[in-house]
Tab-separated table of C-alpha atoms in Angstrom:
chain	number	residue	atom	x	y	z
A	1	UNK	CA	-7.192	-11.269	-47.290
A	2	UNK	CA	-8.820	-10.764	-43.904
A	3	UNK	CA	-7.488	-13.984	-42.392
A	4	UNK	CA	-3.998	-13.405	-43.777
A	5	UNK	CA	-4.041	-9.827	-42.477
A	6	UNK	CA	-4.840	-11.083	-38.990
A	7	UNK	CA	-2.044	-13.642	-39.223
A	8	UNK	CA	0.403	-10.909	-40.220
A	9	UNK	CA	-0.766	-8.566	-37.460
A	10	UNK	CA	-0.450	-11.339	-34.877
A	11	UNK	CA	3.149	-11.916	-35.975
A	12	UNK	CA	4.216	-8.266	-36.079
A	13	UNK	CA	2.566	-7.089	-32.878
A	14	UNK	CA	4.501	-9.610	-30.776
A	15	UNK	CA	7.553	-7.372	-30.648
A	16	UNK	CA	8.501	-3.738	-31.263
A	17	UNK	CA	11.425	-4.609	-33.552
A	18	UNK	CA	11.636	-7.194	-36.341
A	19	UNK	CA	15.300	-8.058	-36.951
A	20	UNK	CA	16.290	-7.598	-40.588
A	21	UNK	CA	19.103	-10.047	-41.288
A	22	UNK	CA	21.595	-10.433	-44.120
A	23	UNK	CA	23.034	-13.903	-43.524
A	24	UNK	CA	26.286	-14.688	-45.289
A	25	UNK	CA	26.905	-18.125	-43.778
A	26	UNK	CA	24.186	-20.734	-43.245
A	27	UNK	CA	26.082	-22.055	-40.237
A	28	UNK	CA	25.351	-18.826	-38.334
A	29	UNK	CA	21.605	-18.837	-39.021
A	30	UNK	CA	20.468	-21.208	-36.262
A	31	UNK	CA	22.574	-19.822	-33.373
A	32	UNK	CA	21.710	-16.272	-34.485
A	33	UNK	CA	17.988	-16.995	-34.547
A	34	UNK	CA	18.195	-18.763	-31.182
A	35	UNK	CA	19.951	-15.730	-29.711
A	36	UNK	CA	17.262	-13.374	-31.023
A	37	UNK	CA	14.423	-15.600	-29.780
A	38	UNK	CA	16.101	-15.828	-26.366
A	39	UNK	CA	16.068	-12.036	-26.225
A	40	UNK	CA	12.365	-11.903	-27.097
A	41	UNK	CA	12.453	-11.316	-30.855
A	42	UNK	CA	10.668	-14.302	-32.391
A	43	UNK	CA	9.679	-12.892	-35.783
A	44	UNK	CA	12.833	-12.699	-37.886
A	45	UNK	CA	13.185	-11.341	-41.427
A	46	UNK	CA	15.943	-13.057	-43.405
A	47	UNK	CA	16.569	-11.064	-46.558
A	48	UNK	CA	17.160	-12.750	-49.913
A	49	UNK	CA	20.287	-10.703	-50.518
A	50	UNK	CA	22.772	-13.578	-50.229
A	51	UNK	CA	23.115	-17.080	-51.711
A	52	UNK	CA	22.730	-18.464	-48.166
A	53	UNK	CA	19.327	-16.888	-47.513
A	54	UNK	CA	16.949	-19.689	-48.515
A	55	UNK	CA	18.938	-22.371	-46.696
A	56	UNK	CA	19.122	-20.071	-43.673
A	57	UNK	CA	15.328	-19.732	-43.672
A	58	UNK	CA	14.957	-23.503	-43.968
A	59	UNK	CA	17.376	-24.110	-41.095
A	60	UNK	CA	15.643	-21.622	-38.804
A	61	UNK	CA	12.202	-22.997	-39.675
A	62	UNK	CA	13.293	-26.565	-38.942
A	63	UNK	CA	15.612	-26.117	-35.993
A	64	UNK	CA	14.753	-23.053	-33.906
A	65	UNK	CA	11.895	-23.489	-31.457
A	66	UNK	CA	9.763	-20.372	-31.116
A	67	UNK	CA	11.181	-18.622	-34.180
A	68	UNK	CA	8.845	-17.173	-36.809
A	69	UNK	CA	11.023	-16.920	-39.910
A	70	UNK	CA	10.104	-14.496	-42.654
A	71	UNK	CA	11.729	-13.649	-45.963
A	72	UNK	CA	12.655	-10.138	-47.024
A	73	UNK	CA	13.767	-8.429	-50.235
A	74	UNK	CA	11.287	-10.545	-52.202
A	75	UNK	CA	11.149	-9.084	-55.712
A	76	UNK	CA	9.175	-11.570	-57.806
A	77	UNK	CA	6.857	-14.572	-57.779
A	78	UNK	CA	9.670	-17.141	-58.016
A	79	UNK	CA	11.386	-15.780	-54.918
A	80	UNK	CA	8.052	-15.626	-53.095
A	81	UNK	CA	7.379	-19.314	-53.724
A	82	UNK	CA	10.945	-20.360	-52.942
A	83	UNK	CA	10.762	-18.523	-49.626
A	84	UNK	CA	7.436	-20.146	-48.762
A	85	UNK	CA	8.805	-23.575	-49.686
A	86	UNK	CA	11.782	-22.932	-47.399
A	87	UNK	CA	9.473	-22.316	-44.443
A	88	UNK	CA	8.833	-18.569	-44.403
A	89	UNK	CA	5.739	-17.631	-42.417
A	90	UNK	CA	5.591	-14.093	-43.782
A	91	UNK	CA	6.977	-12.355	-46.860
A	92	UNK	CA	8.375	-8.808	-47.051
A	93	UNK	CA	9.004	-6.776	-50.205
A	94	UNK	CA	10.720	-3.372	-50.572
A	95	UNK	CA	8.027	-2.246	-53.000
A	96	UNK	CA	5.029	-3.684	-54.775
A	97	UNK	CA	4.382	-5.025	-58.271
A	98	UNK	CA	1.383	-6.619	-59.970
A	99	UNK	CA	3.324	-9.890	-60.094
A	100	UNK	CA	3.852	-9.860	-56.325
A	101	UNK	CA	0.212	-8.997	-55.658
A	102	UNK	CA	-0.884	-11.881	-57.875
A	103	UNK	CA	1.277	-14.488	-56.149
A	104	UNK	CA	0.382	-13.119	-52.711
A	105	UNK	CA	-3.301	-13.433	-53.520
A	106	UNK	CA	-2.855	-17.147	-54.229
A	107	UNK	CA	-0.495	-17.936	-51.361
A	108	UNK	CA	-1.548	-18.821	-47.803
A	109	UNK	CA	1.521	-16.935	-46.531
A	110	UNK	CA	0.892	-13.211	-45.951
A	111	UNK	CA	2.752	-10.405	-47.697
A	112	UNK	CA	4.014	-7.229	-46.023
A	113	UNK	CA	4.325	-5.052	-49.146
A	114	UNK	CA	6.525	-1.996	-49.338
A	115	UNK	CA	5.167	1.515	-49.880
A	116	UNK	CA	6.724	4.964	-49.656
A	117	UNK	CA	4.056	7.394	-50.923
A	118	UNK	CA	0.432	8.207	-50.207
A	119	UNK	CA	-0.562	6.961	-53.666
A	120	UNK	CA	1.141	3.614	-53.082
A	121	UNK	CA	-0.585	3.258	-49.723
A	122	UNK	CA	-3.955	4.069	-51.313
A	123	UNK	CA	-3.389	1.540	-54.099
A	124	UNK	CA	-2.540	-1.195	-51.617
A	125	UNK	CA	-5.527	-0.321	-49.487
A	126	UNK	CA	-7.707	-0.843	-52.568
A	127	UNK	CA	-6.146	-4.304	-52.862
A	128	UNK	CA	-7.262	-5.096	-49.314
A	129	UNK	CA	-3.988	-4.515	-47.469
A	130	UNK	CA	-4.067	-2.963	-44.003
A	131	UNK	CA	-0.437	-3.436	-42.938
A	132	UNK	CA	2.475	-2.180	-45.046
A	133	UNK	CA	6.214	-1.818	-44.873
A	134	UNK	CA	7.210	1.863	-45.006
A	135	UNK	CA	10.516	1.787	-46.863
A	136	UNK	CA	13.039	3.327	-46.962
A	137	UNK	CA	11.721	4.983	-43.824
A	138	UNK	CA	14.305	7.631	-42.993
A	139	UNK	CA	15.065	8.483	-46.600
A	140	UNK	CA	11.356	8.695	-47.512
A	141	UNK	CA	10.543	11.290	-44.875
A	142	UNK	CA	10.917	9.601	-41.531
A	143	UNK	CA	8.545	9.565	-38.590
A	144	UNK	CA	7.191	13.042	-39.376
A	145	UNK	CA	6.101	11.920	-42.841
A	146	UNK	CA	4.489	8.756	-41.520
A	147	UNK	CA	2.655	10.733	-38.845
A	148	UNK	CA	1.215	12.978	-41.550
A	149	UNK	CA	-0.355	9.918	-43.210
A	150	UNK	CA	-2.142	8.762	-40.055
A	151	UNK	CA	-5.181	11.027	-40.432
A	152	UNK	CA	-5.940	10.962	-44.186
A	153	UNK	CA	-5.102	7.249	-44.380
A	154	UNK	CA	-6.622	6.191	-41.076
A	155	UNK	CA	-6.737	2.463	-40.435
A	156	UNK	CA	-3.492	1.680	-42.265
A	157	UNK	CA	-0.639	0.330	-40.159
A	158	UNK	CA	3.066	0.328	-40.953
A	159	UNK	CA	6.324	-1.397	-40.185
A	160	UNK	CA	8.909	1.298	-40.985
A	161	UNK	CA	12.260	-0.101	-42.130
A	162	UNK	CA	15.378	1.604	-43.414
A	163	UNK	CA	17.632	3.750	-41.263
A	164	UNK	CA	15.910	2.757	-38.014
A	165	UNK	CA	18.230	2.784	-34.983
A	166	UNK	CA	17.821	2.706	-31.196
A	167	UNK	CA	18.095	6.500	-31.347
A	168	UNK	CA	15.026	7.029	-33.547
A	169	UNK	CA	12.994	3.831	-33.078
A	170	UNK	CA	10.801	5.366	-30.370
A	171	UNK	CA	9.909	8.255	-32.707
A	172	UNK	CA	8.257	5.686	-34.957
A	173	UNK	CA	6.889	3.362	-32.275
A	174	UNK	CA	5.072	6.265	-30.603
A	175	UNK	CA	2.966	6.837	-33.742
A	176	UNK	CA	-0.586	5.472	-33.779
A	177	UNK	CA	-0.135	3.934	-37.241
A	178	UNK	CA	3.081	2.001	-36.467
A	179	UNK	CA	2.773	-1.640	-35.426
A	180	UNK	CA	6.535	-2.298	-35.173
A	181	UNK	CA	9.800	-1.309	-36.852
A	182	UNK	CA	12.362	-3.284	-38.818
A	183	UNK	CA	15.987	-2.969	-37.812
A	184	UNK	CA	19.372	-4.535	-38.438
A	185	UNK	CA	21.133	-3.143	-35.364
A	186	UNK	CA	20.068	-6.094	-33.168
A	187	UNK	CA	22.365	-8.409	-35.146
A	188	UNK	CA	25.445	-6.404	-36.150
A	189	UNK	CA	27.827	-8.163	-38.506
A	190	UNK	CA	30.738	-7.914	-36.078
A	191	UNK	CA	28.885	-9.830	-33.353
A	192	UNK	CA	27.630	-12.440	-35.827
A	193	UNK	CA	31.135	-13.000	-37.209
A	194	UNK	CA	32.499	-13.284	-33.668
A	195	UNK	CA	29.773	-15.721	-32.649
A	196	UNK	CA	28.820	-13.429	-29.766
A	197	UNK	CA	25.335	-14.849	-29.363
A	198	UNK	CA	25.009	-13.585	-25.783
A	199	UNK	CA	25.707	-10.071	-27.043
A	200	UNK	CA	22.968	-10.417	-29.650
A	201	UNK	CA	20.537	-11.728	-27.036
A	202	UNK	CA	21.260	-8.609	-24.953
A	203	UNK	CA	20.610	-6.334	-27.937
A	204	UNK	CA	17.353	-8.188	-28.641
A	205	UNK	CA	16.226	-7.817	-25.036
A	206	UNK	CA	17.049	-4.088	-25.130
A	207	UNK	CA	15.046	-3.754	-28.346
A	208	UNK	CA	12.026	-5.339	-26.649
A	209	UNK	CA	12.118	-2.561	-24.052
A	210	UNK	CA	11.505	0.039	-26.779
A	211	UNK	CA	7.818	-0.850	-26.608
A	212	UNK	CA	7.598	0.671	-23.143
């Protein structure tokens, strides 16, 4: 677990925002990922919410220099393995199950498991996890809730996702227990559909400045 934790931390700490993508068309995956990488966002979470997701991960892994593709919305062991086979370098789940913990234990690819309560965080800490996805962040209590966990659950780090925007991202990023945030605003559907890759690169570059 220690080595995989360090791999995950090294991926997440590269940037303040991990783009969370719902890709409808495989053809958009490569230019979208290139636009995000050009703006400074190399780690990219492609969610398994569409039929195009696995092929999109495979295309990004094979064709986009500098990209670190990850898979999100992983719900079971089959999806975990399919995402790894497609080239995912990290796996993200909205919550945690025994099945996911079992497959993650056997896989060389690290898991960023979802948690929303103190008990869930404690359970995952017992399993050896140090970095978790806090989801759904805004609906589960927001930055104030996450701040309240920093003292009793010292040493745990989070990637809050869910309702994060440029307006509230700094509230999270200023917390000592936040390593980065997940956000979809850097790749809005309208810009993707229009093929406005320069616009997405600008949004990615602006997101990188949130670390300052």
